[in-house]
CSV table of C-alpha atoms in Angstrom, one decimal:
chain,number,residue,atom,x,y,z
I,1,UNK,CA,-38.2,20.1,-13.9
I,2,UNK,CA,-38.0,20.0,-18.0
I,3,UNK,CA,-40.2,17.1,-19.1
I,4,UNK,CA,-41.3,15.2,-21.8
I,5,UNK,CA,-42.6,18.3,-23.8
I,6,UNK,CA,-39.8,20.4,-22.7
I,7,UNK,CA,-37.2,18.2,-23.8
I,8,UNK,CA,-38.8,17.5,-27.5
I,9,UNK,CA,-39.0,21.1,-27.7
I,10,UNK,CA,-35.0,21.2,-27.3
I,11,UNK,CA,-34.9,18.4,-29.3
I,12,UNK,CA,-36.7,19.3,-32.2
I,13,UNK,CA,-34.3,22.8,-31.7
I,14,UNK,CA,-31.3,21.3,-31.7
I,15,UNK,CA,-32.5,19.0,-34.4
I,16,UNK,CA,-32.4,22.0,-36.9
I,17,UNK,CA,-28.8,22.6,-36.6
I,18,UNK,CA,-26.8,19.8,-35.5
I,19,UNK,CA,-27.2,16.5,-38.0
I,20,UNK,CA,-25.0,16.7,-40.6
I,21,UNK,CA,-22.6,19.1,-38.7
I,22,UNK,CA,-19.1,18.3,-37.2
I,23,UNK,CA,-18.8,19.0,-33.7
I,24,UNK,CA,-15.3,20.8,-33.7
I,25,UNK,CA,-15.2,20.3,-29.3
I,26,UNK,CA,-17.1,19.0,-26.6
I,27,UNK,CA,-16.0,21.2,-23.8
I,28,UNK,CA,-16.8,20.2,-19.9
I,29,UNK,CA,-16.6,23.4,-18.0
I,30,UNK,CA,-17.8,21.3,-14.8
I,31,UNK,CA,-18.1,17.1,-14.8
I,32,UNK,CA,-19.5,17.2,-11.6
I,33,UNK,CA,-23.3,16.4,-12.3
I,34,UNK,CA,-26.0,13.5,-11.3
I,35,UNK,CA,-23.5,11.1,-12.7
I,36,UNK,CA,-19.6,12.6,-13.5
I,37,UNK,CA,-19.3,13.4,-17.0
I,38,UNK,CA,-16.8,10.7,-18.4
I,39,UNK,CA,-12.8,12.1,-18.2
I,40,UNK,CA,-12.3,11.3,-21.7
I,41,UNK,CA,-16.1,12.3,-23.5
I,42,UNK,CA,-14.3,15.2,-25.7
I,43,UNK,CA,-12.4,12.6,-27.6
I,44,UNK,CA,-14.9,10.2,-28.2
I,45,UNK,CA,-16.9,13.1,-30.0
I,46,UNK,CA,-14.4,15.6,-30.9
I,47,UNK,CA,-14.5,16.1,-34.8
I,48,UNK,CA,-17.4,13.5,-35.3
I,49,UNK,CA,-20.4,14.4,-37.8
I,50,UNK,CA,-24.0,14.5,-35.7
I,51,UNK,CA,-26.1,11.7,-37.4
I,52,UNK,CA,-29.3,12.2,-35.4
I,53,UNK,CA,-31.0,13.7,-32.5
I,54,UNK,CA,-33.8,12.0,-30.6
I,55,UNK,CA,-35.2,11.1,-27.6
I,56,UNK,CA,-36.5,8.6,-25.2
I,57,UNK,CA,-37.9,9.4,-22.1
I,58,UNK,CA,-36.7,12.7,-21.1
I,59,UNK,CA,-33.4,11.6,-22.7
I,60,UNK,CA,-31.6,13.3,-25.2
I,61,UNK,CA,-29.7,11.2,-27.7
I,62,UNK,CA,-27.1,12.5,-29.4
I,63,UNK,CA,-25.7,9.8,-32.0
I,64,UNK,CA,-22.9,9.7,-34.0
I,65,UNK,CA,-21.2,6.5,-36.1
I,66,UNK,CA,-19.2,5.6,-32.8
I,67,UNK,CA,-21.9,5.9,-30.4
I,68,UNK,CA,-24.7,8.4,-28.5
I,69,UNK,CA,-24.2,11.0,-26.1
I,70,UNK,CA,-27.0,10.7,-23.2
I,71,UNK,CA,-28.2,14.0,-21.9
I,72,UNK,CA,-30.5,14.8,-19.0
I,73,UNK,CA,-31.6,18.3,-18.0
I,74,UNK,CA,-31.8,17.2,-14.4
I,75,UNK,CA,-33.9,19.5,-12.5
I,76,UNK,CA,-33.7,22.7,-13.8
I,77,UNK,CA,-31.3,22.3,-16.8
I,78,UNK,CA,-31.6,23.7,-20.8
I,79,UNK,CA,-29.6,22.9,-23.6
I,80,UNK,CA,-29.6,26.3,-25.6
I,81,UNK,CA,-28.5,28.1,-28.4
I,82,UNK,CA,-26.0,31.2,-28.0
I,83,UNK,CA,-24.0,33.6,-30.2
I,84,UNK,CA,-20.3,32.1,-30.9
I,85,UNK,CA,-19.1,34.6,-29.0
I,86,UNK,CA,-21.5,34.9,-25.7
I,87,UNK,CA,-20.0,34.4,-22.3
I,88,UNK,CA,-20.4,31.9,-20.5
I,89,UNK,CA,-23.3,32.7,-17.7
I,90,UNK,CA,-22.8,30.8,-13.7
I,91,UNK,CA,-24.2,27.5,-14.0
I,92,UNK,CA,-23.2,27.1,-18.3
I,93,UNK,CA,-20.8,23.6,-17.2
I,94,UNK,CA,-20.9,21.6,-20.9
I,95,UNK,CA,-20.6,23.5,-24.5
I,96,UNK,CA,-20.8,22.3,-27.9
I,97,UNK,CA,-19.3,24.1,-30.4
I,98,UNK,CA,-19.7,23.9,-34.2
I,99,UNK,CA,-18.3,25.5,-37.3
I,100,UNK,CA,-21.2,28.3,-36.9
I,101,UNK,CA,-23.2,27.0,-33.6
I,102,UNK,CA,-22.3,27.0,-30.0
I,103,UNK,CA,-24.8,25.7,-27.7
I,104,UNK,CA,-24.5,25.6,-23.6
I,105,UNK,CA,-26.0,22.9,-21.4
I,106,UNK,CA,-27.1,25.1,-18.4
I,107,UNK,CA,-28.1,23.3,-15.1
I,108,UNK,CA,-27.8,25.3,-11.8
I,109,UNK,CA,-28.5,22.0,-9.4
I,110,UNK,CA,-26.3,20.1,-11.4
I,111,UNK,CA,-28.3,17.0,-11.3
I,112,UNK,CA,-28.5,16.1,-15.0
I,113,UNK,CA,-25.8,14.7,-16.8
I,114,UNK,CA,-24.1,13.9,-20.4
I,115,UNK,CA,-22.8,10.4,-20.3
I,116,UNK,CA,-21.6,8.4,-23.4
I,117,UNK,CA,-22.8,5.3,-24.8
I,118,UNK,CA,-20.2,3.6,-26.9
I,119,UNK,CA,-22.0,1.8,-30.6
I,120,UNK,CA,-20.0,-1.5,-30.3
I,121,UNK,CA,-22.1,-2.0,-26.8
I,122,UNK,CA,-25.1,-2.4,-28.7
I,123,UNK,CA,-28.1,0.0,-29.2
I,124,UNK,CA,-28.1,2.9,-27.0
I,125,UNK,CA,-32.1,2.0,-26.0
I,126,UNK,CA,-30.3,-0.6,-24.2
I,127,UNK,CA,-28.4,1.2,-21.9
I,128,UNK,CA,-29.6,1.2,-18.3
I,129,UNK,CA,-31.3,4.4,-17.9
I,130,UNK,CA,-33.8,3.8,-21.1
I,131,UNK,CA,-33.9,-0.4,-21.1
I,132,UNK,CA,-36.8,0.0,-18.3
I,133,UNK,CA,-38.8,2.8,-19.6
I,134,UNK,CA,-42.4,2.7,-20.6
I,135,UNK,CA,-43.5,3.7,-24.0
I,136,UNK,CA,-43.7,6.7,-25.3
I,137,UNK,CA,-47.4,8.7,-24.8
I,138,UNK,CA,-47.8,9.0,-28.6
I,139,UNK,CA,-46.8,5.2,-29.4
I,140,UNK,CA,-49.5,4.2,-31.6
I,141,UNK,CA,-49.5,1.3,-28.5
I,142,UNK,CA,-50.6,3.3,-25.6
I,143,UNK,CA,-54.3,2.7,-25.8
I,144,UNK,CA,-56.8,2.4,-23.3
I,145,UNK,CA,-56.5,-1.2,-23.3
I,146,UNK,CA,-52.6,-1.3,-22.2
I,147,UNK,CA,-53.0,1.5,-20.1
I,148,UNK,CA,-55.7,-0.2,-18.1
I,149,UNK,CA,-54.0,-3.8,-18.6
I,150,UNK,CA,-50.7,-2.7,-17.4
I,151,UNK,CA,-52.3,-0.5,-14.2
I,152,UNK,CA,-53.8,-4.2,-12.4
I,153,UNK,CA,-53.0,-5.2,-9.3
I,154,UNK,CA,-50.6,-1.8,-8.3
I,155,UNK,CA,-52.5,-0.1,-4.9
I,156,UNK,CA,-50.0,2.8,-5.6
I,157,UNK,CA,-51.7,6.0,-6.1
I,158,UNK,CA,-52.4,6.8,-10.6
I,159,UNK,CA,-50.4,10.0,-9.9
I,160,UNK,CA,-47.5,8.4,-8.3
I,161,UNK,CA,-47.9,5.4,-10.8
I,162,UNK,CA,-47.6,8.2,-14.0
I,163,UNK,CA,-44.2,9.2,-12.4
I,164,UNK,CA,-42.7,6.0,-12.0
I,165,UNK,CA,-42.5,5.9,-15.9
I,166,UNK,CA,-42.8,2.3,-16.6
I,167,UNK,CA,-45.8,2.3,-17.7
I,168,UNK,CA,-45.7,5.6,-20.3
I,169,UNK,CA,-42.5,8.0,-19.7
I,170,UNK,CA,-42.4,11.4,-20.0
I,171,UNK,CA,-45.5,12.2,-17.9
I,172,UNK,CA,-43.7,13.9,-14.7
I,173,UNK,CA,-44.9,16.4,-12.4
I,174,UNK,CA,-46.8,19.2,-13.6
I,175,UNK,CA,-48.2,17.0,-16.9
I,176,UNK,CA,-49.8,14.6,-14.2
I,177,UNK,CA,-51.8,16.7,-12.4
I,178,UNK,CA,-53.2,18.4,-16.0
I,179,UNK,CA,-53.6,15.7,-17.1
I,180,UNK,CA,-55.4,13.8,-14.3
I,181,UNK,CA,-57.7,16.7,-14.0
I,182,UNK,CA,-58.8,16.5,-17.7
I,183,UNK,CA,-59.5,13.3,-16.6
I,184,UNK,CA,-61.6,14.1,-13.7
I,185,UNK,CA,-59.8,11.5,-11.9
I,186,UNK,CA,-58.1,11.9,-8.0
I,187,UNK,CA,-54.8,11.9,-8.4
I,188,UNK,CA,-54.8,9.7,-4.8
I,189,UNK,CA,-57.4,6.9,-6.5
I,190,UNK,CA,-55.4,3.2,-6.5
I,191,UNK,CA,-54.4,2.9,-9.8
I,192,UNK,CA,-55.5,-0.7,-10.1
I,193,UNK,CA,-59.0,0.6,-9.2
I,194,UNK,CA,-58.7,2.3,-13.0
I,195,UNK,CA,-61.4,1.2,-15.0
I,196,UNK,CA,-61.1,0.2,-19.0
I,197,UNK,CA,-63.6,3.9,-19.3
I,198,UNK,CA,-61.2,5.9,-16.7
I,199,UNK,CA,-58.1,4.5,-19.0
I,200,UNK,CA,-59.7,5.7,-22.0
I,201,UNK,CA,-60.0,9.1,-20.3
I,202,UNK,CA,-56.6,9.3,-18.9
I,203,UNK,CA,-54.8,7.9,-21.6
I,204,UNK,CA,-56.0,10.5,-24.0
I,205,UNK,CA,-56.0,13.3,-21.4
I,206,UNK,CA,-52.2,12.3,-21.4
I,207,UNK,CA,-51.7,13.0,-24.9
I,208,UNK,CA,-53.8,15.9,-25.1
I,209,UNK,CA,-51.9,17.6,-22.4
I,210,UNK,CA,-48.6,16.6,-23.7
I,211,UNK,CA,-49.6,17.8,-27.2
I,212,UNK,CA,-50.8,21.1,-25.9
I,213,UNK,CA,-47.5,21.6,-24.0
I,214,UNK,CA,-45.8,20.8,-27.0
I,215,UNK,CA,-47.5,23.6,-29.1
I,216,UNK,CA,-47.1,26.1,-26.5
I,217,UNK,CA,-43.6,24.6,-26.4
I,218,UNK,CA,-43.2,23.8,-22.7
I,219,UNK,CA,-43.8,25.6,-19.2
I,220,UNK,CA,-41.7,28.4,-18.1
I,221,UNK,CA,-41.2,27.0,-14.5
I,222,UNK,CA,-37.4,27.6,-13.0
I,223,UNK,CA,-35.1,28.7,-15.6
I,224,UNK,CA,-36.5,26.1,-18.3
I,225,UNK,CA,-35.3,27.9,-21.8
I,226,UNK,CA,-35.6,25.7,-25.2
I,227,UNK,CA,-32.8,25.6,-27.5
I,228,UNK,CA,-33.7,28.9,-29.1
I,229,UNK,CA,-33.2,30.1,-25.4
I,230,UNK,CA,-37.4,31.1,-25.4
I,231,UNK,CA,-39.5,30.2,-22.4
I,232,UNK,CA,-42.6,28.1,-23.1
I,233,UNK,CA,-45.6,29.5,-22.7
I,234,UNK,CA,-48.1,26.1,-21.4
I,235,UNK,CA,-49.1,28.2,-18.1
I,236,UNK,CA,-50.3,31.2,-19.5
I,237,UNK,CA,-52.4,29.5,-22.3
I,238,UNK,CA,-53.3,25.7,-20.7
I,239,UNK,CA,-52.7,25.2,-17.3
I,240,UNK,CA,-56.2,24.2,-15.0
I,241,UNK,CA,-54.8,23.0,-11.3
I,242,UNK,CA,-50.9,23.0,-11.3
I,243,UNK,CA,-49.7,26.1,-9.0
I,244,UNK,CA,-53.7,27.4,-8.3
I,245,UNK,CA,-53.7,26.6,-5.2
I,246,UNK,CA,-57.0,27.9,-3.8
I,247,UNK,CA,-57.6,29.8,-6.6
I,248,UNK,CA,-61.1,29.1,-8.1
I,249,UNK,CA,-61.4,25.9,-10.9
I,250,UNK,CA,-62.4,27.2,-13.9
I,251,UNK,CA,-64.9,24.3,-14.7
I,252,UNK,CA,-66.8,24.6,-11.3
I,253,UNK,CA,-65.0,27.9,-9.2
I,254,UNK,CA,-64.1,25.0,-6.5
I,255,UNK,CA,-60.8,26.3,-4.9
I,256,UNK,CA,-57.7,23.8,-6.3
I,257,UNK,CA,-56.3,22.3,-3.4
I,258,UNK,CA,-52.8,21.0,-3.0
I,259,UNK,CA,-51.6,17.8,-1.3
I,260,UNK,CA,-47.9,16.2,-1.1
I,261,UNK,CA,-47.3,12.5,-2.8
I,262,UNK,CA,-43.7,11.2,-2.5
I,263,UNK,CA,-42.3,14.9,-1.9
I,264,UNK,CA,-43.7,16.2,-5.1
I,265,UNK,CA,-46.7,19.1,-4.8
I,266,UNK,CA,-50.1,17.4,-6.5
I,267,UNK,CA,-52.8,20.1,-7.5
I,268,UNK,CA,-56.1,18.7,-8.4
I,269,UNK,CA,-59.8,20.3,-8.1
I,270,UNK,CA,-61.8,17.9,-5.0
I,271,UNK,CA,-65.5,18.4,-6.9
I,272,UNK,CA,-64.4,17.4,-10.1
I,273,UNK,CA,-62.3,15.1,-9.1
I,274,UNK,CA,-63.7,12.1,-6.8
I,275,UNK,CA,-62.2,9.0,-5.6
């Protein structure tokens, strides 16, 4: 699924073109997503001037003077750029259109959604989907010493622990298993066995990797396009473990093996990385 570095990637696209710009219509092909896209969303943004475009998590916020539109890319979503007058592919289900922009949220699965956060409800980090999140991997306050403070006491497993997101966000699938390997750490190790010198590793194998994806401007798993509508290139240049499944590690030619935490796949190298 698009994570953190595939969702700054759109961001900083879209961040290009939309501030400053009215959105002439919000149009909802299909509200059926994770969460229905609210009946009435056109006219809350119809006409409204984009302030800003962030992001929290693997949220995108949209803000105008009224309020914030929340987008998630689900599984296998993309927020792209297309010509003003390019058709609409299977699977295009929510368009923006500007005076001399169009973009298209694509999402096949359907399981991301565009919700709307109204400003007189207070700020939109408040909102339930980003109130519990972690911080951000390149907050100045993820150190060593809150990773490993904030990892006591959990017997989960540090892989499963990265997804949950309440410790840092934006870490999901394919970034943990990098990442952990940079580390040289199991992905199945308890997380509160993490030492202060193992959180000093991970926690800047975590930025590393994310930085790297970033660059390289994403992975080009599923149908993952930024807003330019470009595939990332992070496999081909970075990956170590994630989809080498018995292929040889390039640090000691061990074959990667593959295990299954909560129903995701976890690829990590068993030498060079030992409970």
């Amino acid at each position: 699924m698009p994570e953190l570095p595939e969702v700054e990637t759109t961001r900083r696209g879209i961040a290009t073109i939309m501030p400053g710009q009215v959105l002439k219509h919000l149009i909802v092909h299909e509200p059926r997503m994770r969460w229905p896209v609210p009946p009435d969303i056109s006219q809350k943004v119809d006409s409204q001037i984009v302030q800003s475009c962030e992001r929290r998590g693997k949220y995108l916020l949209i803000n105008f003077a009224t309020g914030t539109l929340i987008v998630h890319l689900g599984m296998s979503g993309s927020l792209r750029r297309v010509a003003m007058d390019e058709d609409r592919r299977k699977h295009d289900h929510i368009e923006w259109v500007f005076e001399h922009a169009r973009f298209l949220l694509h999402d096949p699965r359907r399981f991301g959604a565009v919700l709307w956060h109204e400003a007189s409800e207070g700020p939109v980090l408040a909102h339930p989907l980003l109130a519990k999140l972690g911080l951000e991997p390149f907050d100045p306050l993820f150190t060593p010493a809150w990773l490993h403070r904030h990892v006591q006491g959990k017997s989960a497993a540090i892989k499963q622990v990265l997804l949950a997101g309440q410790i840092v966000v934006g870490v999901g699938n394919i970034y943990a298993s990098e990442a952990l390997f940079r580390a040289r750490i199991h992905p199945e190790m308890a997380a509160g066995k993490l030492s202060l010198k193992r959180s000093a590793l991970l926690c800047a194998a975590i930025t590393e990797t994310l930085n790297d994806a970033l660059v390289s401007g994403g992975s080009t798993l599923r149908d993952y396009v930024n807003a330019s509508g470009q595939a990332g290139a992070y496999f081909e240049i970075h990956a170590a473990v994630y989809d080498r499944e018995k292929q040889a590690c390039r640090t000691c030619t061990t074959p990667i093996r593959k295990i299954v935490q909560g129903q995701r796949a976890t690829y990590f190298c068993p030498k060079c990385q030992r409970k």
